[in-house]
mmCIF file with all atom_site columns, C-alpha atoms in Angstrom:
data_model
loop_
_atom_site.group_PDB
_atom_site.id
_atom_site.type_symbol
_atom_site.label_atom_id
_atom_site.label_alt_id
_atom_site.label_comp_id
_atom_site.label_asym_id
_atom_site.label_entity_id
_atom_site.label_seq_id
_atom_site.pdbx_PDB_ins_code
_atom_site.Cartn_x
_atom_site.Cartn_y
_atom_site.Cartn_z
_atom_site.occupancy
_atom_site.B_iso_or_equiv
_atom_site.pdbx_formal_charge
_atom_site.auth_seq_id
_atom_site.auth_comp_id
_atom_site.auth_asym_id
_atom_site.auth_atom_id
_atom_site.pdbx_PDB_model_num
ATOM 1   C CA . GLY A 1 1   ? 105.917 112.666 109.066 1.00 72.00 ? 1   GLY A CA 1
ATOM 2   C CA . GLN A 1 2   ? 107.420 111.296 105.930 1.00 76.00 ? 2   GLN A CA 1
ATOM 3   C CA . GLN A 1 3   ? 105.641 112.253 102.725 1.00 89.00 ? 3   GLN A CA 1
ATOM 4   C CA . VAL A 1 4   ? 106.144 110.855 99.274  1.00 94.00 ? 4   VAL A CA 1
ATOM 5   C CA . MET A 1 5   ? 104.862 112.865 96.341  1.00 95.00 ? 5   MET A CA 1
ATOM 6   C CA . GLN A 1 6   ? 104.441 111.347 92.929  1.00 97.00 ? 6   GLN A CA 1
ATOM 7   C CA . ILE A 1 7   ? 103.740 113.040 89.606  1.00 97.00 ? 7   ILE A CA 1
ATOM 8   C CA . PRO A 1 8   ? 102.005 113.069 87.266  1.00 97.00 ? 8   PRO A CA 1
ATOM 9   C CA . GLN A 1 9   ? 98.740  111.690 88.590  1.00 95.00 ? 9   GLN A CA 1
ATOM 10  C CA . TYR A 1 10  ? 97.632  110.637 85.118  1.00 96.00 ? 10  TYR A CA 1
ATOM 11  C CA . GLN A 1 11  ? 99.482  110.016 81.886  1.00 97.00 ? 11  GLN A CA 1
ATOM 12  C CA . HIS A 1 12  ? 97.946  109.146 78.546  1.00 97.00 ? 12  HIS A CA 1
ATOM 13  C CA . VAL A 1 13  ? 100.324 108.035 75.805  1.00 97.00 ? 13  VAL A CA 1
ATOM 14  C CA . GLN A 1 14  ? 100.144 106.505 72.375  1.00 97.00 ? 14  GLN A CA 1
ATOM 15  C CA . GLU A 1 15  ? 101.592 103.050 72.088  1.00 98.00 ? 15  GLU A CA 1
ATOM 16  C CA . GLY A 1 16  ? 105.282 103.379 71.323  1.00 98.00 ? 16  GLY A CA 1
ATOM 17  C CA . GLU A 1 17  ? 105.764 106.631 73.203  1.00 98.00 ? 17  GLU A CA 1
ATOM 18  C CA . ASP A 1 18  ? 107.901 106.853 76.300  1.00 98.00 ? 18  ASP A CA 1
ATOM 19  C CA . PHE A 1 19  ? 106.577 107.387 79.832  1.00 98.00 ? 19  PHE A CA 1
ATOM 20  C CA . THR A 1 20  ? 108.148 108.697 83.012  1.00 98.00 ? 20  THR A CA 1
ATOM 21  C CA . THR A 1 21  ? 106.822 109.029 86.539  1.00 98.00 ? 21  THR A CA 1
ATOM 22  C CA . TYR A 1 22  ? 108.643 110.911 89.280  1.00 98.00 ? 22  TYR A CA 1
ATOM 23  C CA . CYS A 1 23  ? 108.738 110.446 93.004  1.00 98.00 ? 23  CYS A CA 1
ATOM 24  C CA . ASN A 1 24  ? 109.950 112.910 95.647  1.00 97.00 ? 24  ASN A CA 1
ATOM 25  C CA . SER A 1 25  ? 110.297 112.363 99.355  1.00 95.00 ? 25  SER A CA 1
ATOM 26  C CA . SER A 1 26  ? 110.247 114.990 102.063 1.00 92.00 ? 26  SER A CA 1
ATOM 27  C CA . THR A 1 27  ? 112.997 113.094 103.876 1.00 92.00 ? 27  THR A CA 1
ATOM 28  C CA . THR A 1 28  ? 116.009 111.003 102.937 1.00 94.00 ? 28  THR A CA 1
ATOM 29  C CA . LEU A 1 29  ? 115.021 107.439 102.188 1.00 93.00 ? 29  LEU A CA 1
ATOM 30  C CA . SER A 1 30  ? 116.693 104.221 103.151 1.00 91.00 ? 30  SER A CA 1
ATOM 31  C CA . ASN A 1 31  ? 115.350 102.601 100.020 1.00 91.00 ? 31  ASN A CA 1
ATOM 32  C CA . ILE A 1 32  ? 112.622 103.072 97.465  1.00 94.00 ? 32  ILE A CA 1
ATOM 33  C CA . GLN A 1 33  ? 110.455 100.442 95.878  1.00 93.00 ? 33  GLN A CA 1
ATOM 34  C CA . TRP A 1 34  ? 108.287 100.514 92.784  1.00 96.00 ? 34  TRP A CA 1
ATOM 35  C CA . TYR A 1 35  ? 105.044 98.655  92.301  1.00 94.00 ? 35  TYR A CA 1
ATOM 36  C CA . LYS A 1 36  ? 102.602 98.178  89.455  1.00 96.00 ? 36  LYS A CA 1
ATOM 37  C CA . GLN A 1 37  ? 98.904  97.696  90.022  1.00 94.00 ? 37  GLN A CA 1
ATOM 38  C CA . ARG A 1 38  ? 96.717  96.594  87.168  1.00 94.00 ? 38  ARG A CA 1
ATOM 39  C CA . PRO A 1 39  ? 93.068  97.704  87.199  1.00 89.00 ? 39  PRO A CA 1
ATOM 40  C CA . GLY A 1 40  ? 91.231  95.552  89.718  1.00 85.00 ? 40  GLY A CA 1
ATOM 41  C CA . GLY A 1 41  ? 94.435  93.948  90.933  1.00 88.00 ? 41  GLY A CA 1
ATOM 42  C CA . HIS A 1 42  ? 96.865  94.304  93.772  1.00 87.00 ? 42  HIS A CA 1
ATOM 43  C CA . PRO A 1 43  ? 100.299 95.947  93.814  1.00 89.00 ? 43  PRO A CA 1
ATOM 44  C CA . VAL A 1 44  ? 103.037 93.838  92.331  1.00 90.00 ? 44  VAL A CA 1
ATOM 45  C CA . PHE A 1 45  ? 106.615 94.471  93.357  1.00 88.00 ? 45  PHE A CA 1
ATOM 46  C CA . LEU A 1 46  ? 108.824 95.630  90.501  1.00 93.00 ? 46  LEU A CA 1
ATOM 47  C CA . ILE A 1 47  ? 112.128 96.642  92.019  1.00 93.00 ? 47  ILE A CA 1
ATOM 48  C CA . GLN A 1 48  ? 113.954 98.077  94.990  1.00 91.00 ? 48  GLN A CA 1
ATOM 49  C CA . LEU A 1 49  ? 116.668 100.724 94.889  1.00 94.00 ? 49  LEU A CA 1
ATOM 50  C CA . VAL A 1 50  ? 118.996 101.153 97.815  1.00 92.00 ? 50  VAL A CA 1
ATOM 51  C CA . LYS A 1 51  ? 122.153 102.964 96.760  1.00 95.00 ? 51  LYS A CA 1
ATOM 52  C CA . SER A 1 52  ? 122.550 106.655 96.077  1.00 96.00 ? 52  SER A CA 1
ATOM 53  C CA . GLY A 1 53  ? 122.509 107.310 92.323  1.00 97.00 ? 53  GLY A CA 1
ATOM 54  C CA . GLU A 1 54  ? 121.526 103.734 91.572  1.00 97.00 ? 54  GLU A CA 1
ATOM 55  C CA . VAL A 1 55  ? 120.134 102.888 88.150  1.00 98.00 ? 55  VAL A CA 1
ATOM 56  C CA . LYS A 1 56  ? 118.483 99.570  87.389  1.00 97.00 ? 56  LYS A CA 1
ATOM 57  C CA . LYS A 1 57  ? 116.926 98.285  84.206  1.00 97.00 ? 57  LYS A CA 1
ATOM 58  C CA . GLN A 1 58  ? 114.274 95.685  83.552  1.00 96.00 ? 58  GLN A CA 1
ATOM 59  C CA . LYS A 1 59  ? 113.819 95.319  79.803  1.00 97.00 ? 59  LYS A CA 1
ATOM 60  C CA . ARG A 1 60  ? 112.052 98.558  78.776  1.00 98.00 ? 60  ARG A CA 1
ATOM 61  C CA . LEU A 1 61  ? 111.856 99.895  82.348  1.00 98.00 ? 61  LEU A CA 1
ATOM 62  C CA . THR A 1 62  ? 114.610 102.060 83.841  1.00 98.00 ? 62  THR A CA 1
ATOM 63  C CA . PHE A 1 63  ? 114.594 102.963 87.517  1.00 98.00 ? 63  PHE A CA 1
ATOM 64  C CA . GLN A 1 64  ? 116.732 105.672 89.079  1.00 98.00 ? 64  GLN A CA 1
ATOM 65  C CA . PHE A 1 65  ? 117.424 106.668 92.668  1.00 98.00 ? 65  PHE A CA 1
ATOM 66  C CA . GLY A 1 66  ? 118.674 110.196 93.201  1.00 97.00 ? 66  GLY A CA 1
ATOM 67  C CA . GLU A 1 67  ? 122.061 111.074 94.633  1.00 96.00 ? 67  GLU A CA 1
ATOM 68  C CA . ALA A 1 68  ? 120.453 112.518 97.747  1.00 96.00 ? 68  ALA A CA 1
ATOM 69  C CA . LYS A 1 69  ? 118.171 109.467 98.087  1.00 96.00 ? 69  LYS A CA 1
ATOM 70  C CA . LYS A 1 70  ? 115.132 111.716 98.136  1.00 96.00 ? 70  LYS A CA 1
ATOM 71  C CA . ASN A 1 71  ? 113.830 111.234 94.629  1.00 97.00 ? 71  ASN A CA 1
ATOM 72  C CA . SER A 1 72  ? 113.353 108.482 92.119  1.00 98.00 ? 72  SER A CA 1
ATOM 73  C CA . SER A 1 73  ? 111.985 107.935 88.656  1.00 98.00 ? 73  SER A CA 1
ATOM 74  C CA . LEU A 1 74  ? 110.600 105.158 86.523  1.00 98.00 ? 74  LEU A CA 1
ATOM 75  C CA . HIS A 1 75  ? 110.971 105.445 82.767  1.00 98.00 ? 75  HIS A CA 1
ATOM 76  C CA . ILE A 1 76  ? 109.305 103.132 80.288  1.00 98.00 ? 76  ILE A CA 1
ATOM 77  C CA . THR A 1 77  ? 110.641 103.139 76.738  1.00 98.00 ? 77  THR A CA 1
ATOM 78  C CA . ALA A 1 78  ? 108.272 102.471 73.853  1.00 98.00 ? 78  ALA A CA 1
ATOM 79  C CA . THR A 1 79  ? 105.154 101.763 75.876  1.00 98.00 ? 79  THR A CA 1
ATOM 80  C CA . GLN A 1 80  ? 102.919 98.839  75.057  1.00 97.00 ? 80  GLN A CA 1
ATOM 81  C CA . THR A 1 81  ? 99.255  98.285  75.905  1.00 96.00 ? 81  THR A CA 1
ATOM 82  C CA . THR A 1 82  ? 100.353 95.750  78.501  1.00 96.00 ? 82  THR A CA 1
ATOM 83  C CA . ASP A 1 83  ? 102.010 98.569  80.437  1.00 97.00 ? 83  ASP A CA 1
ATOM 84  C CA . VAL A 1 84  ? 98.662  100.058 81.481  1.00 97.00 ? 84  VAL A CA 1
ATOM 85  C CA . GLY A 1 85  ? 98.092  100.318 85.188  1.00 97.00 ? 85  GLY A CA 1
ATOM 86  C CA . THR A 1 86  ? 99.007  102.425 88.169  1.00 96.00 ? 86  THR A CA 1
ATOM 87  C CA . TYR A 1 87  ? 102.649 102.755 89.094  1.00 98.00 ? 87  TYR A CA 1
ATOM 88  C CA . PHE A 1 88  ? 103.437 103.452 92.720  1.00 96.00 ? 88  PHE A CA 1
ATOM 89  C CA . CYS A 1 89  ? 106.667 104.373 94.380  1.00 97.00 ? 89  CYS A CA 1
ATOM 90  C CA . ALA A 1 90  ? 107.034 103.578 98.062  1.00 94.00 ? 90  ALA A CA 1
ATOM 91  C CA . GLY A 1 91  ? 109.837 104.580 100.350 1.00 92.00 ? 91  GLY A CA 1
ATOM 92  C CA . THR A 1 92  ? 111.112 103.678 103.762 1.00 88.00 ? 92  THR A CA 1
ATOM 93  C CA . GLY A 1 93  ? 112.774 106.223 105.982 1.00 80.00 ? 93  GLY A CA 1
ATOM 94  C CA . THR A 1 94  ? 114.802 103.698 107.899 1.00 69.00 ? 94  THR A CA 1
ATOM 95  C CA . SER A 1 95  ? 115.886 100.166 107.180 1.00 54.00 ? 95  SER A CA 1
ATOM 96  C CA . TYR A 1 96  ? 113.067 97.685  107.784 1.00 59.00 ? 96  TYR A CA 1
ATOM 97  C CA . GLY A 1 97  ? 110.672 100.579 108.328 1.00 69.00 ? 97  GLY A CA 1
ATOM 98  C CA . LYS A 1 98  ? 107.144 100.919 107.055 1.00 83.00 ? 98  LYS A CA 1
ATOM 99  C CA . LEU A 1 99  ? 106.501 101.888 103.473 1.00 88.00 ? 99  LEU A CA 1
ATOM 100 C CA . THR A 1 100 ? 105.033 105.252 102.576 1.00 91.00 ? 100 THR A CA 1
ATOM 101 C CA . PHE A 1 101 ? 103.350 105.134 99.188  1.00 93.00 ? 101 PHE A CA 1
ATOM 102 C CA . GLY A 1 102 ? 103.211 107.889 96.642  1.00 95.00 ? 102 GLY A CA 1
ATOM 103 C CA . GLN A 1 103 ? 99.860  108.767 95.133  1.00 95.00 ? 103 GLN A CA 1
ATOM 104 C CA . GLY A 1 104 ? 100.547 106.703 92.058  1.00 96.00 ? 104 GLY A CA 1
ATOM 105 C CA . THR A 1 105 ? 100.564 107.510 88.355  1.00 97.00 ? 105 THR A CA 1
ATOM 106 C CA . ILE A 1 106 ? 97.778  106.027 86.277  1.00 96.00 ? 106 ILE A CA 1
ATOM 107 C CA . LEU A 1 107 ? 99.139  105.134 82.855  1.00 97.00 ? 107 LEU A CA 1
ATOM 108 C CA . THR A 1 108 ? 96.843  104.699 79.881  1.00 97.00 ? 108 THR A CA 1
ATOM 109 C CA . VAL A 1 109 ? 98.287  103.484 76.600  1.00 97.00 ? 109 VAL A CA 1
ATOM 110 C CA . HIS A 1 110 ? 96.266  104.047 73.447  1.00 95.00 ? 110 HIS A CA 1
ATOM 111 C CA . PRO A 1 111 ? 96.870  101.507 70.665  1.00 92.00 ? 111 PRO A CA 1
ATOM 112 C CA . GLY B 2 1   ? 108.695 84.253  94.472  1.00 63.00 ? 1   GLY B CA 1
ATOM 113 C CA . ALA B 2 2   ? 107.069 84.620  97.861  1.00 71.00 ? 2   ALA B CA 1
ATOM 114 C CA . VAL B 2 3   ? 103.308 84.201  97.973  1.00 89.00 ? 3   VAL B CA 1
ATOM 115 C CA . VAL B 2 4   ? 100.798 85.896  100.203 1.00 93.00 ? 4   VAL B CA 1
ATOM 116 C CA . SER B 2 5   ? 97.164  84.885  100.163 1.00 95.00 ? 5   SER B CA 1
ATOM 117 C CA . GLN B 2 6   ? 94.113  86.709  101.408 1.00 96.00 ? 6   GLN B CA 1
ATOM 118 C CA . HIS B 2 7   ? 90.676  85.386  102.191 1.00 96.00 ? 7   HIS B CA 1
ATOM 119 C CA . PRO B 2 8   ? 88.024  86.184  101.282 1.00 97.00 ? 8   PRO B CA 1
ATOM 120 C CA . SER B 2 9   ? 88.722  87.959  98.025  1.00 95.00 ? 9   SER B CA 1
ATOM 121 C CA . ARG B 2 10  ? 85.365  89.651  98.060  1.00 96.00 ? 10  ARG B CA 1
ATOM 122 C CA . VAL B 2 11  ? 82.727  90.129  100.722 1.00 97.00 ? 11  VAL B CA 1
ATOM 123 C CA . ILE B 2 12  ? 79.381  91.850  100.882 1.00 97.00 ? 12  ILE B CA 1
ATOM 124 C CA . CYS B 2 13  ? 77.822  92.358  104.266 1.00 96.00 ? 13  CYS B CA 1
ATOM 125 C CA . LYS B 2 14  ? 75.062  94.253  105.979 1.00 96.00 ? 14  LYS B CA 1
ATOM 126 C CA . SER B 2 15  ? 75.762  97.358  107.999 1.00 97.00 ? 15  SER B CA 1
ATOM 127 C CA . GLY B 2 16  ? 76.512  96.520  111.619 1.00 96.00 ? 16  GLY B CA 1
ATOM 128 C CA . THR B 2 17  ? 78.047  93.132  111.022 1.00 96.00 ? 17  THR B CA 1
ATOM 129 C CA . SER B 2 18  ? 81.690  92.200  111.531 1.00 97.00 ? 18  SER B CA 1
ATOM 130 C CA . VAL B 2 19  ? 83.960  90.905  108.822 1.00 97.00 ? 19  VAL B CA 1
ATOM 131 C CA . LYS B 2 20  ? 87.185  88.965  109.281 1.00 97.00 ? 20  LYS B CA 1
ATOM 132 C CA . ILE B 2 21  ? 89.902  89.023  106.646 1.00 98.00 ? 21  ILE B CA 1
ATOM 133 C CA . GLU B 2 22  ? 92.796  86.576  106.733 1.00 97.00 ? 22  GLU B CA 1
ATOM 134 C CA . CYS B 2 23  ? 96.292  87.160  105.407 1.00 96.00 ? 23  CYS B CA 1
ATOM 135 C CA . ARG B 2 24  ? 98.674  84.240  105.075 1.00 95.00 ? 24  ARG B CA 1
ATOM 136 C CA . SER B 2 25  ? 102.264 83.960  103.974 1.00 92.00 ? 25  SER B CA 1
ATOM 137 C CA . LEU B 2 26  ? 102.428 80.656  102.159 1.00 91.00 ? 26  LEU B CA 1
ATOM 138 C CA . ASP B 2 27  ? 106.092 79.892  101.753 1.00 86.00 ? 27  ASP B CA 1
ATOM 139 C CA . PHE B 2 28  ? 107.921 82.079  104.220 1.00 86.00 ? 28  PHE B CA 1
ATOM 140 C CA . GLN B 2 29  ? 107.701 83.260  107.795 1.00 87.00 ? 29  GLN B CA 1
ATOM 141 C CA . ALA B 2 30  ? 106.476 86.788  108.221 1.00 86.00 ? 30  ALA B CA 1
ATOM 142 C CA . THR B 2 31  ? 107.342 88.377  111.523 1.00 83.00 ? 31  THR B CA 1
ATOM 143 C CA . THR B 2 32  ? 105.669 91.565  110.335 1.00 89.00 ? 32  THR B CA 1
ATOM 144 C CA . MET B 2 33  ? 102.529 92.048  108.300 1.00 92.00 ? 33  MET B CA 1
ATOM 145 C CA . PHE B 2 34  ? 100.997 95.298  107.192 1.00 94.00 ? 34  PHE B CA 1
ATOM 146 C CA . TRP B 2 35  ? 97.377  96.166  106.544 1.00 96.00 ? 35  TRP B CA 1
ATOM 147 C CA . TYR B 2 36  ? 96.503  98.784  103.950 1.00 96.00 ? 36  TYR B CA 1
ATOM 148 C CA . ARG B 2 37  ? 93.272  100.288 102.724 1.00 96.00 ? 37  ARG B CA 1
ATOM 149 C CA . GLN B 2 38  ? 92.812  101.606 99.232  1.00 94.00 ? 38  GLN B CA 1
ATOM 150 C CA . PHE B 2 39  ? 89.831  103.643 98.074  1.00 92.00 ? 39  PHE B CA 1
ATOM 151 C CA . PRO B 2 40  ? 89.043  103.826 94.346  1.00 87.00 ? 40  PRO B CA 1
ATOM 152 C CA . LYS B 2 41  ? 91.669  105.665 92.324  1.00 84.00 ? 41  LYS B CA 1
ATOM 153 C CA . GLN B 2 42  ? 93.677  106.418 95.445  1.00 89.00 ? 42  GLN B CA 1
ATOM 154 C CA . SER B 2 43  ? 96.941  105.234 96.885  1.00 92.00 ? 43  SER B CA 1
ATOM 155 C CA . LEU B 2 44  ? 97.486  102.621 99.533  1.00 93.00 ? 44  LEU B CA 1
ATOM 156 C CA . MET B 2 45  ? 97.129  103.970 103.036 1.00 93.00 ? 45  MET B CA 1
ATOM 157 C CA . LEU B 2 46  ? 98.801  102.048 105.815 1.00 93.00 ? 46  LEU B CA 1
ATOM 158 C CA . MET B 2 47  ? 96.347  101.198 108.566 1.00 95.00 ? 47  MET B CA 1
ATOM 159 C CA . ALA B 2 48  ? 98.473  99.202  110.949 1.00 94.00 ? 48  ALA B CA 1
ATOM 160 C CA . THR B 2 49  ? 101.600 97.164  111.399 1.00 92.00 ? 49  THR B CA 1
ATOM 161 C CA . SER B 2 50  ? 101.095 93.701  112.795 1.00 89.00 ? 50  SER B CA 1
ATOM 162 C CA . ASN B 2 51  ? 103.913 91.959  114.626 1.00 86.00 ? 51  ASN B CA 1
ATOM 163 C CA . GLU B 2 52  ? 103.713 88.311  115.535 1.00 83.00 ? 52  GLU B CA 1
ATOM 164 C CA . GLY B 2 53  ? 103.031 87.805  119.195 1.00 81.00 ? 53  GLY B CA 1
ATOM 165 C CA . SER B 2 54  ? 102.515 91.444  120.073 1.00 84.00 ? 54  SER B CA 1
ATOM 166 C CA . LYS B 2 55  ? 99.942  94.176  119.731 1.00 88.00 ? 55  LYS B CA 1
ATOM 167 C CA . ALA B 2 56  ? 99.527  95.880  116.400 1.00 91.00 ? 56  ALA B CA 1
ATOM 168 C CA . THR B 2 57  ? 100.700 99.433  115.861 1.00 92.00 ? 57  THR B CA 1
ATOM 169 C CA . TYR B 2 58  ? 97.983  101.584 114.357 1.00 94.00 ? 58  TYR B CA 1
ATOM 170 C CA . GLU B 2 59  ? 98.474  104.639 112.179 1.00 93.00 ? 59  GLU B CA 1
ATOM 171 C CA . GLN B 2 60  ? 97.058  107.946 113.233 1.00 92.00 ? 60  GLN B CA 1
ATOM 172 C CA . GLY B 2 61  ? 93.340  108.172 112.631 1.00 93.00 ? 61  GLY B CA 1
ATOM 173 C CA . VAL B 2 62  ? 92.757  104.417 112.492 1.00 95.00 ? 62  VAL B CA 1
ATOM 174 C CA . GLU B 2 63  ? 90.477  103.173 115.265 1.00 94.00 ? 63  GLU B CA 1
ATOM 175 C CA . LYS B 2 64  ? 92.042  100.139 116.893 1.00 93.00 ? 64  LYS B CA 1
ATOM 176 C CA . ASP B 2 65  ? 88.724  99.061  118.421 1.00 95.00 ? 65  ASP B CA 1
ATOM 177 C CA . LYS B 2 66  ? 87.082  99.075  115.031 1.00 96.00 ? 66  LYS B CA 1
ATOM 178 C CA . PHE B 2 67  ? 89.848  97.370  113.105 1.00 97.00 ? 67  PHE B CA 1
ATOM 179 C CA . LEU B 2 68  ? 91.002  94.479  115.245 1.00 96.00 ? 68  LEU B CA 1
ATOM 180 C CA . ILE B 2 69  ? 94.258  92.881  114.223 1.00 94.00 ? 69  ILE B CA 1
ATOM 181 C CA . ASN B 2 70  ? 95.579  89.562  115.419 1.00 91.00 ? 70  ASN B CA 1
ATOM 182 C CA . HIS B 2 71  ? 98.923  88.102  114.375 1.00 89.00 ? 71  HIS B CA 1
ATOM 183 C CA . ALA B 2 72  ? 98.860  84.754  116.114 1.00 82.00 ? 72  ALA B CA 1
ATOM 184 C CA . SER B 2 73  ? 101.497 82.965  114.092 1.00 89.00 ? 73  SER B CA 1
ATOM 185 C CA . LEU B 2 74  ? 104.382 83.662  111.741 1.00 88.00 ? 74  LEU B CA 1
ATOM 186 C CA . THR B 2 75  ? 102.183 82.940  108.750 1.00 92.00 ? 75  THR B CA 1
ATOM 187 C CA . LEU B 2 76  ? 98.793  84.377  109.655 1.00 93.00 ? 76  LEU B CA 1
ATOM 188 C CA . SER B 2 77  ? 97.412  87.790  110.473 1.00 94.00 ? 77  SER B CA 1
ATOM 189 C CA . THR B 2 78  ? 93.727  88.664  110.629 1.00 95.00 ? 78  THR B CA 1
ATOM 190 C CA . LEU B 2 79  ? 91.913  91.959  110.317 1.00 97.00 ? 79  LEU B CA 1
ATOM 191 C CA . THR B 2 80  ? 88.400  92.169  111.701 1.00 97.00 ? 80  THR B CA 1
ATOM 192 C CA . VAL B 2 81  ? 86.258  95.112  110.712 1.00 97.00 ? 81  VAL B CA 1
ATOM 193 C CA . THR B 2 82  ? 83.797  95.384  113.560 1.00 97.00 ? 82  THR B CA 1
ATOM 194 C CA . SER B 2 83  ? 80.321  96.848  113.158 1.00 96.00 ? 83  SER B CA 1
ATOM 195 C CA . ALA B 2 84  ? 81.013  97.673  109.550 1.00 96.00 ? 84  ALA B CA 1
ATOM 196 C CA . HIS B 2 85  ? 79.357  100.670 107.928 1.00 96.00 ? 85  HIS B CA 1
ATOM 197 C CA . PRO B 2 86  ? 79.080  101.693 104.272 1.00 96.00 ? 86  PRO B CA 1
ATOM 198 C CA . GLU B 2 87  ? 82.013  104.088 104.641 1.00 95.00 ? 87  GLU B CA 1
ATOM 199 C CA . ASP B 2 88  ? 84.206  101.085 105.506 1.00 96.00 ? 88  ASP B CA 1
ATOM 200 C CA . SER B 2 89  ? 83.669  99.751  101.996 1.00 96.00 ? 89  SER B CA 1
ATOM 201 C CA . SER B 2 90  ? 87.110  99.602  100.455 1.00 96.00 ? 90  SER B CA 1
ATOM 202 C CA . PHE B 2 91  ? 89.879  97.403  99.116  1.00 96.00 ? 91  PHE B CA 1
ATOM 203 C CA . TYR B 2 92  ? 91.879  95.963  102.007 1.00 97.00 ? 92  TYR B CA 1
ATOM 204 C CA . ILE B 2 93  ? 95.336  94.680  101.187 1.00 96.00 ? 93  ILE B CA 1
ATOM 205 C CA . CYS B 2 94  ? 97.833  92.981  103.419 1.00 95.00 ? 94  CYS B CA 1
ATOM 206 C CA . SER B 2 95  ? 101.532 92.608  102.897 1.00 92.00 ? 95  SER B CA 1
ATOM 207 C CA . ALA B 2 96  ? 104.059 90.435  104.618 1.00 90.00 ? 96  ALA B CA 1
ATOM 208 C CA . ARG B 2 97  ? 107.703 91.066  105.182 1.00 85.00 ? 97  ARG B CA 1
ATOM 209 C CA . ASP B 2 98  ? 109.975 88.113  104.745 1.00 77.00 ? 98  ASP B CA 1
ATOM 210 C CA . GLY B 2 99  ? 111.875 87.519  107.963 1.00 70.00 ? 99  GLY B CA 1
ATOM 211 C CA . LEU B 2 100 ? 115.031 86.766  106.010 1.00 71.00 ? 100 LEU B CA 1
ATOM 212 C CA . ARG B 2 101 ? 114.726 89.526  103.414 1.00 66.00 ? 101 ARG B CA 1
ATOM 213 C CA . GLN B 2 102 ? 113.602 92.308  105.671 1.00 63.00 ? 102 GLN B CA 1
ATOM 214 C CA . GLU B 2 103 ? 113.175 95.115  103.186 1.00 65.00 ? 103 GLU B CA 1
ATOM 215 C CA . THR B 2 104 ? 110.923 93.313  100.740 1.00 73.00 ? 104 THR B CA 1
ATOM 216 C CA . GLN B 2 105 ? 107.186 93.255  101.223 1.00 81.00 ? 105 GLN B CA 1
ATOM 217 C CA . TYR B 2 106 ? 104.944 90.853  99.376  1.00 87.00 ? 106 TYR B CA 1
ATOM 218 C CA . PHE B 2 107 ? 101.374 91.891  98.846  1.00 90.00 ? 107 PHE B CA 1
ATOM 219 C CA . GLY B 2 108 ? 98.287  89.751  99.049  1.00 93.00 ? 108 GLY B CA 1
ATOM 220 C CA . PRO B 2 109 ? 95.647  89.885  96.312  1.00 93.00 ? 109 PRO B CA 1
ATOM 221 C CA . GLY B 2 110 ? 93.396  92.095  98.422  1.00 94.00 ? 110 GLY B CA 1
ATOM 222 C CA . THR B 2 111 ? 89.863  91.840  99.754  1.00 96.00 ? 111 THR B CA 1
ATOM 223 C CA . ARG B 2 112 ? 87.054  93.972  98.386  1.00 96.00 ? 112 ARG B CA 1
ATOM 224 C CA . LEU B 2 113 ? 84.595  94.816  101.115 1.00 97.00 ? 113 LEU B CA 1
ATOM 225 C CA . LEU B 2 114 ? 81.173  96.212  100.318 1.00 97.00 ? 114 LEU B CA 1
ATOM 226 C CA . VAL B 2 115 ? 78.983  97.171  103.235 1.00 97.00 ? 115 VAL B CA 1
ATOM 227 C CA . LEU B 2 116 ? 75.341  97.696  102.383 1.00 96.00 ? 116 LEU B CA 1
#
């Protein structure tokens, strides 16, 4: 079945440093979504990427979808303490299909 | 944005009892709802896909007789954990797919279940 691997599992940064988490799928994806989950909270949708090679930005966050639609990354520039949480990628193999979540990257930002 | 609610947010029960969790889409019709389970510091694991008016589709390893799912309307799906045991203690999260925007799922706030 479809597998989505995400690295790193943990990332500790000083406030102001950049952060990147990577996602790789065992199969070609129809689309990939990114979620953020704060400690004790539920996943909150951040963005969806659909097109091969797509790049989207949300303020300090940059999302990329690989040319082969099998990998993706989330980059945060100049992290802030409000960025702490777990970032999950989730992909669908076919349109309207079920989401397969990556393991998540737990981000800690030290002030 | 679309809102999904879950009730209760937290429940503590004795071993052997059954617990019902409700998932509602508040401002859109959800033909499909998903039920996930998340253990501490782990990812979300899909348990089942719930389609309005039909039987749920369970993922491999999920006991359908233990986790009963009912999707009676376009805005409500319920998950009943029957004869709960301590190992069922987890964070249960539902999501609903907007019938008009098929590829976007909106997550509920989750239900923390503790079985004593």
